Coordinates of C-alpha atoms in Angstrom, one line a residue:
X1268 CA 296.7 -91.6 -19.8
X1269 CA 296.4 -87.9 -20.6
X1270 CA 292.9 -86.6 -21.0
X1271 CA 292.5 -84.4 -24.1
X1272 CA 291.0 -81.0 -23.8
X1273 CA 288.1 -82.1 -25.9
X1274 CA 287.3 -84.9 -23.5
X1275 CA 287.7 -82.5 -20.5
X1276 CA 285.2 -80.1 -22.1
X1277 CA 282.8 -82.9 -22.9
X1278 CA 282.8 -84.1 -19.4
X1279 CA 281.9 -80.7 -17.9
X1280 CA 279.4 -79.9 -20.6
X1281 CA 277.5 -83.0 -19.6
X1282 CA 277.6 -82.2 -15.9
X1283 CA 274.4 -82.4 -13.8
X1284 CA 274.8 -78.8 -12.5
X1285 CA 273.7 -76.0 -14.8
X1286 CA 276.3 -73.7 -13.4
X1287 CA 279.1 -76.2 -14.4
X1288 CA 277.6 -76.6 -17.9
X1289 CA 277.3 -72.8 -18.4
X1290 CA 280.9 -72.3 -17.3
X1291 CA 282.2 -75.0 -19.5
X1292 CA 280.4 -73.6 -22.5
X1293 CA 281.8 -70.1 -21.9
X1294 CA 285.3 -71.6 -21.6
X1295 CA 284.8 -73.7 -24.7
X1296 CA 283.8 -70.5 -26.7
X1297 CA 287.1 -68.8 -25.7
X1298 CA 289.1 -72.0 -26.3
X1299 CA 287.8 -72.4 -29.8
X1300 CA 288.5 -68.7 -30.7
X1301 CA 292.0 -69.0 -29.3
X1302 CA 292.9 -72.3 -30.9
X1303 CA 291.4 -71.5 -34.3
X1304 CA 293.4 -68.3 -34.4
X1305 CA 296.7 -70.2 -34.2
X1306 CA 298.2 -71.3 -37.5
X1307 CA 300.0 -74.3 -36.0
X1308 CA 296.9 -76.1 -34.8
X1309 CA 294.0 -77.7 -36.6
X1310 CA 290.7 -79.2 -35.7
X1311 CA 290.1 -82.8 -36.7
X1312 CA 286.8 -84.7 -37.2
X1313 CA 287.6 -86.9 -34.2
X1314 CA 288.3 -84.0 -31.8
X1315 CA 285.1 -82.1 -32.9
X1316 CA 283.0 -85.3 -32.5
X1317 CA 284.2 -85.5 -28.9
X1318 CA 283.1 -81.9 -28.3
X1319 CA 279.8 -82.6 -29.9
X1320 CA 279.2 -85.5 -27.6
X1321 CA 279.5 -83.1 -24.7
X1322 CA 277.4 -80.4 -26.4
X1323 CA 274.7 -82.9 -27.2
X1324 CA 274.3 -83.9 -23.6
X1325 CA 274.5 -80.3 -22.5
X1326 CA 271.4 -79.8 -24.5
X1327 CA 270.0 -83.0 -23.2
X1328 CA 270.3 -81.8 -19.6
X1329 CA 268.6 -78.4 -20.1
X1330 CA 265.0 -78.6 -18.9
X1331 CA 263.3 -75.2 -19.2
X1332 CA 262.1 -73.6 -22.4
X1333 CA 263.9 -70.3 -22.2
X1334 CA 267.1 -72.0 -21.0
X1335 CA 266.8 -74.4 -23.9
X1336 CA 266.4 -71.5 -26.4
X1337 CA 269.4 -69.6 -25.0
X1338 CA 271.5 -72.7 -25.0
X1339 CA 270.5 -73.6 -28.6
X1340 CA 271.5 -70.1 -29.7
X1341 CA 274.8 -70.2 -27.8
X1342 CA 275.7 -73.6 -29.3
X1343 CA 274.7 -72.5 -32.8
X1344 CA 276.8 -69.4 -32.3
X1345 CA 279.9 -71.5 -31.9
X1346 CA 280.0 -71.7 -35.7
X1347 CA 281.3 -68.1 -35.8
X1348 CA 284.1 -68.7 -33.3
X1349 CA 286.2 -70.4 -35.9
X1350 CA 288.8 -68.3 -37.6
X1351 CA 288.7 -70.3 -40.8
X1352 CA 285.7 -71.2 -42.9
X1353 CA 287.0 -74.8 -43.4
X1354 CA 287.0 -75.3 -39.7
X1355 CA 283.4 -74.0 -39.3
X1356 CA 282.2 -76.2 -42.1
X1357 CA 283.8 -79.2 -40.4
X1358 CA 282.0 -78.1 -37.2
X1359 CA 278.7 -78.2 -39.1
X1360 CA 279.5 -81.5 -40.7
X1361 CA 280.3 -83.1 -37.3
X1362 CA 277.1 -81.6 -35.8
X1363 CA 274.9 -83.3 -38.3
X1364 CA 276.9 -86.6 -37.9
X1365 CA 276.4 -86.4 -34.2
X1366 CA 272.7 -85.7 -34.6
X1367 CA 272.4 -88.6 -37.0
X1368 CA 274.1 -90.9 -34.6
X1369 CA 272.0 -89.8 -31.6
X1370 CA 268.6 -89.2 -33.2
X1371 CA 267.0 -92.5 -32.3
X1372 CA 268.1 -92.1 -28.7
X1373 CA 266.1 -88.9 -28.3
X1374 CA 262.8 -89.6 -26.5
X1375 CA 259.6 -87.8 -27.4
X1376 CA 259.9 -85.5 -24.4
X1377 CA 263.3 -84.1 -25.6
X1378 CA 262.7 -84.3 -29.4
X1379 CA 261.2 -80.8 -29.7
X1380 CA 264.3 -79.1 -28.1
X1381 CA 266.7 -80.9 -30.4
X1382 CA 264.6 -80.0 -33.4
X1383 CA 264.9 -76.4 -32.2
X1384 CA 268.7 -76.9 -31.9
X1385 CA 268.8 -78.2 -35.5
X1386 CA 266.8 -75.2 -36.7
X1387 CA 269.0 -72.6 -34.9
X1388 CA 272.2 -74.3 -36.0
X1389 CA 271.0 -74.5 -39.6
X1390 CA 270.2 -70.8 -39.4
X1391 CA 273.7 -69.9 -38.3
X1392 CA 275.1 -72.1 -41.0
X1393 CA 273.2 -69.9 -43.5
X1394 CA 274.6 -66.9 -41.8
X1395 CA 278.1 -68.4 -42.2
X1396 CA 277.4 -68.9 -45.9
X1397 CA 276.3 -65.2 -46.2
X1398 CA 279.4 -63.8 -44.3
X1399 CA 278.5 -60.2 -45.2
X1400 CA 277.6 -60.9 -48.9
X1401 CA 276.4 -63.9 -50.8
X1402 CA 279.1 -65.6 -52.9
X1403 CA 278.5 -68.7 -55.1
X1404 CA 281.4 -70.6 -53.7
X1405 CA 280.2 -70.1 -50.1
X1406 CA 276.7 -71.3 -50.9
X1407 CA 278.1 -74.4 -52.7
X1408 CA 280.4 -75.3 -49.8
X1409 CA 277.5 -75.1 -47.4
X1410 CA 275.2 -77.2 -49.6
X1411 CA 278.0 -79.7 -50.2
X1412 CA 278.3 -80.1 -46.4
X1413 CA 274.6 -80.7 -46.1
X1414 CA 274.6 -83.2 -49.0
X1415 CA 277.3 -85.2 -47.3
X1416 CA 275.2 -85.6 -44.1
X1417 CA 271.7 -84.3 -43.3
X1418 CA 270.6 -84.1 -46.9
X1419 CA 272.4 -87.1 -48.4
X1420 CA 269.9 -88.7 -50.7
X1421 CA 270.6 -92.3 -49.8
X1422 CA 272.8 -92.6 -46.7
X1423 CA 271.2 -95.2 -44.4
X1424 CA 272.9 -93.9 -41.3
X1425 CA 271.1 -90.6 -41.4
X1426 CA 267.6 -91.0 -39.9
X1427 CA 264.7 -90.1 -42.2
X1428 CA 263.2 -87.9 -39.4
X1429 CA 266.4 -85.8 -39.3
X1430 CA 266.4 -85.4 -43.1
X1431 CA 262.8 -84.4 -43.2
X1432 CA 263.2 -81.9 -40.4
X1433 CA 266.0 -80.2 -42.3
X1434 CA 263.9 -80.2 -45.5
X1435 CA 261.0 -78.8 -43.5
X1436 CA 262.9 -75.8 -42.1
X1437 CA 264.9 -74.9 -45.3
X1438 CA 262.6 -72.4 -47.0
X1439 CA 261.7 -70.5 -43.8
X1440 CA 265.3 -70.2 -42.5
X1441 CA 266.5 -69.1 -45.9
X1442 CA 263.8 -66.5 -45.9
X1443 CA 264.9 -65.3 -42.5
X1444 CA 268.5 -64.9 -43.5
X1445 CA 268.8 -63.9 -47.2
X1446 CA 267.8 -60.3 -46.4
X1447 CA 266.8 -59.5 -50.0
X1448 CA 270.4 -59.6 -51.2
X1449 CA 270.2 -63.1 -52.8
X1450 CA 270.2 -63.2 -56.6
X1451 CA 268.0 -65.8 -58.4
X1452 CA 271.1 -67.7 -59.6
X1453 CA 272.3 -67.9 -56.0
X1454 CA 268.9 -68.9 -54.7
X1455 CA 268.8 -71.8 -57.1
X1456 CA 272.2 -73.0 -55.9
X1457 CA 270.5 -73.8 -52.6
X1458 CA 268.2 -76.2 -54.4
X1459 CA 270.9 -78.6 -55.5
X1460 CA 270.7 -81.0 -52.5
X1461 CA 266.9 -81.3 -53.2
X1462 CA 267.4 -82.0 -56.9
X1463 CA 269.8 -84.8 -55.8
X1464 CA 267.1 -86.2 -53.4
X1465 CA 264.5 -86.2 -56.2
X1466 CA 266.8 -88.1 -58.6
X1467 CA 268.8 -90.4 -56.3
X1468 CA 266.9 -91.1 -53.1
X1469 CA 265.3 -94.6 -52.9
X1470 CA 263.0 -93.4 -50.2
X1471 CA 259.7 -92.5 -51.7
X1472 CA 258.6 -90.8 -48.5
X1473 CA 261.6 -88.4 -48.6
X1474 CA 261.1 -87.7 -52.3
X1475 CA 257.5 -86.8 -51.8
X1476 CA 258.3 -84.7 -48.7
X1477 CA 260.9 -82.7 -50.7
X1478 CA 258.3 -82.2 -53.5
X1479 CA 255.7 -80.9 -51.1
X1480 CA 257.8 -78.9 -48.7
X1481 CA 260.3 -77.4 -51.1
X1482 CA 259.1 -77.3 -54.7
X1483 CA 255.3 -77.0 -54.0
X1484 CA 255.7 -74.9 -50.9
X1485 CA 257.8 -72.2 -52.6
X1486 CA 255.0 -71.8 -55.2
X1487 CA 252.4 -71.4 -52.4
X1488 CA 254.6 -68.9 -50.5
X1489 CA 255.3 -66.9 -53.7
X1490 CA 251.6 -66.9 -54.6
X1491 CA 250.8 -65.6 -51.1
X1492 CA 253.4 -62.9 -51.4
X1493 CA 252.0 -61.7 -54.7
X1494 CA 248.5 -61.6 -53.2
X1495 CA 249.6 -59.6 -50.2
X1496 CA 251.5 -57.2 -52.5
X1497 CA 248.4 -56.7 -54.6
X1498 CA 246.3 -56.1 -51.5
X1499 CA 248.8 -53.6 -50.2
X1500 CA 249.3 -55.4 -46.9
X1501 CA 252.5 -54.6 -44.9
X1502 CA 254.0 -56.0 -41.7
X1503 CA 252.4 -54.8 -38.4
X1504 CA 254.6 -51.9 -37.3
X1505 CA 254.3 -49.4 -34.5
X1506 CA 254.8 -45.6 -34.8
X1507 CA 258.6 -45.8 -34.6
X1508 CA 258.8 -48.3 -37.4
X1509 CA 259.5 -51.3 -35.1
X1510 CA 257.5 -54.5 -35.3
X1511 CA 255.0 -54.9 -32.6
X1512 CA 255.9 -57.6 -30.1
X1513 CA 253.5 -60.4 -29.4
X1514 CA 252.2 -61.2 -26.0
X1515 CA 252.7 -64.8 -26.7
X1516 CA 255.8 -66.4 -25.3
X1517 CA 255.7 -69.6 -27.3
X1518 CA 256.2 -70.2 -31.0
X1519 CA 253.1 -70.1 -33.2
X1520 CA 252.5 -71.6 -36.6
X1521 CA 251.3 -70.1 -39.9
X1522 CA 248.9 -71.7 -42.3
X1523 CA 251.8 -73.6 -44.0
X1524 CA 252.9 -75.1 -40.7
X1525 CA 256.0 -72.9 -40.4
X1526 CA 257.2 -71.9 -36.9
X1527 CA 256.7 -68.2 -36.3
X1528 CA 258.9 -67.0 -33.5
X1529 CA 257.7 -64.4 -31.0
X1530 CA 256.4 -61.3 -32.7
X1531 CA 256.9 -62.7 -36.1
X1532 CA 254.4 -63.2 -38.9
X1533 CA 254.6 -64.8 -42.4
X1534 CA 254.6 -61.2 -43.9
X1535 CA 258.0 -60.6 -42.2
X1536 CA 259.7 -63.3 -44.2
X1537 CA 260.8 -61.9 -47.6
X1538 CA 260.2 -64.0 -50.7
X1539 CA 263.2 -66.0 -52.0
X1540 CA 263.9 -65.0 -55.6
X1541 CA 263.8 -68.4 -57.2
X1542 CA 263.8 -68.6 -61.0
X1543 CA 261.0 -70.9 -62.0
X1544 CA 262.1 -71.3 -65.6
X1545 CA 265.6 -72.3 -64.5
X1546 CA 264.1 -74.8 -62.0
X1547 CA 261.8 -76.2 -64.7
X1548 CA 264.7 -76.7 -67.1
X1549 CA 266.8 -78.3 -64.3
X1550 CA 264.0 -80.7 -63.4
X1551 CA 263.5 -81.6 -67.1
X1552 CA 267.2 -82.4 -67.4
X1553 CA 266.9 -84.7 -64.4
X1554 CA 264.3 -86.7 -66.2
X1555 CA 266.8 -87.6 -68.9
X1556 CA 269.0 -89.7 -66.6
X1557 CA 268.9 -93.3 -67.7
X1558 CA 269.3 -94.7 -64.2
X1559 CA 266.4 -92.7 -62.8
X1560 CA 263.8 -94.9 -61.1
X1561 CA 260.3 -94.8 -62.6
X1562 CA 258.8 -93.5 -59.3
X1563 CA 261.3 -90.7 -59.1
X1564 CA 260.8 -89.9 -62.8
X1565 CA 257.0 -89.6 -62.2
X1566 CA 257.4 -87.1 -59.4
X1567 CA 259.9 -85.0 -61.3
X1568 CA 257.8 -85.1 -64.5
X1569 CA 254.8 -83.8 -62.6
X1570 CA 256.9 -81.0 -61.1
X1571 CA 258.0 -80.0 -64.6
X1572 CA 254.4 -79.8 -65.7
X1573 CA 253.5 -77.8 -62.6
X1574 CA 256.3 -75.2 -63.1
X1575 CA 255.7 -74.9 -66.9
X1576 CA 252.1 -74.3 -66.2
X1577 CA 253.0 -71.5 -63.8
X1578 CA 255.3 -70.0 -66.3
X1579 CA 252.5 -69.9 -68.9
X1580 CA 249.6 -68.9 -66.7
X1581 CA 251.1 -67.1 -63.8
X1582 CA 251.2 -67.6 -60.0
X1583 CA 247.7 -66.5 -59.3
X1584 CA 245.9 -69.0 -61.4
X1585 CA 243.7 -71.0 -59.0
X1586 CA 245.4 -74.4 -58.2
X1587 CA 243.6 -77.6 -59.2
X1588 CA 241.8 -79.4 -56.3
X1589 CA 244.4 -82.2 -56.3
X1590 CA 247.8 -81.8 -57.9
X1591 CA 248.6 -85.5 -58.0
X1592 CA 245.3 -86.5 -59.7
X1593 CA 245.0 -83.4 -61.8
X1594 CA 248.1 -84.0 -63.8
X1595 CA 247.7 -86.9 -66.3
X1596 CA 251.1 -88.3 -67.1
X1597 CA 251.4 -90.6 -70.1
X1598 CA 253.7 -93.7 -70.2
X1599 CA 255.8 -91.9 -72.9
X1600 CA 256.5 -89.0 -70.4
X1601 CA 257.5 -91.4 -67.7
X1602 CA 259.8 -93.4 -69.9
X1603 CA 261.6 -90.3 -71.5

């Protein structure tokens, strides 16, 4: 039986020796570029799943922090080796399918490096969606890929932990990538997978996590940005205009629990231009769905009240002590 090239790569990517794995990854990079440039060849889901099996175990075998970081960056960079956007999107799709399939097999000692891989890969997915300028169709294609896998509201074969990790990194990674060139309409397009989770997910834990780590967190981050602007604070720069490097070698965390990479602070992440009025209207439209479960309706209704309150009173109004208990929702509102 002839061994396919994908199986050959997977075998060497999962080798015990780091030298063999590194050589296989370099060859794979060149092979993807060459194959994707040919018009008479096409990548299939089956072939990419075989490659991802090898790439998964390539990450599994890496055992030093800096080696893991470099490997995660190199694997994520494979997204940009594909000549066609459809091929790159299929590569993203099969990555999340592989992670969903293998997630429960990852022990607690290896979980952190695979979470880092998901973060770096998600970041490069956003870079692919950008491709030099933000276009609505590219954003929609990327979000549709996420909605089919990592951010599907109800798929039982996608572990809750993987979904929550993608939700957790969304705002920070979009802040890192958008570069101030994202319009409010385009920023709101990125929220569609999260609207779908709020309305369609039967998992109350996931619904509340999206509420807290997307819709509430964006308010907190925007409020913080406004406060910093009023106080006149700017990023820590040296005399040549370059950001001062931190002496720490490991990632740190800001007050919102976001991972700050070496030399990075929360001030370095530009605000995302979400349109609160458009979000509030979209959330209100979601409450009109007849099939909406009461628990989901309650969460969405409270979000509507929160966003409308901000629109009326501004971001810098002191938040109530407890958002959940502070908003009194009547039975009529829940049953709209």
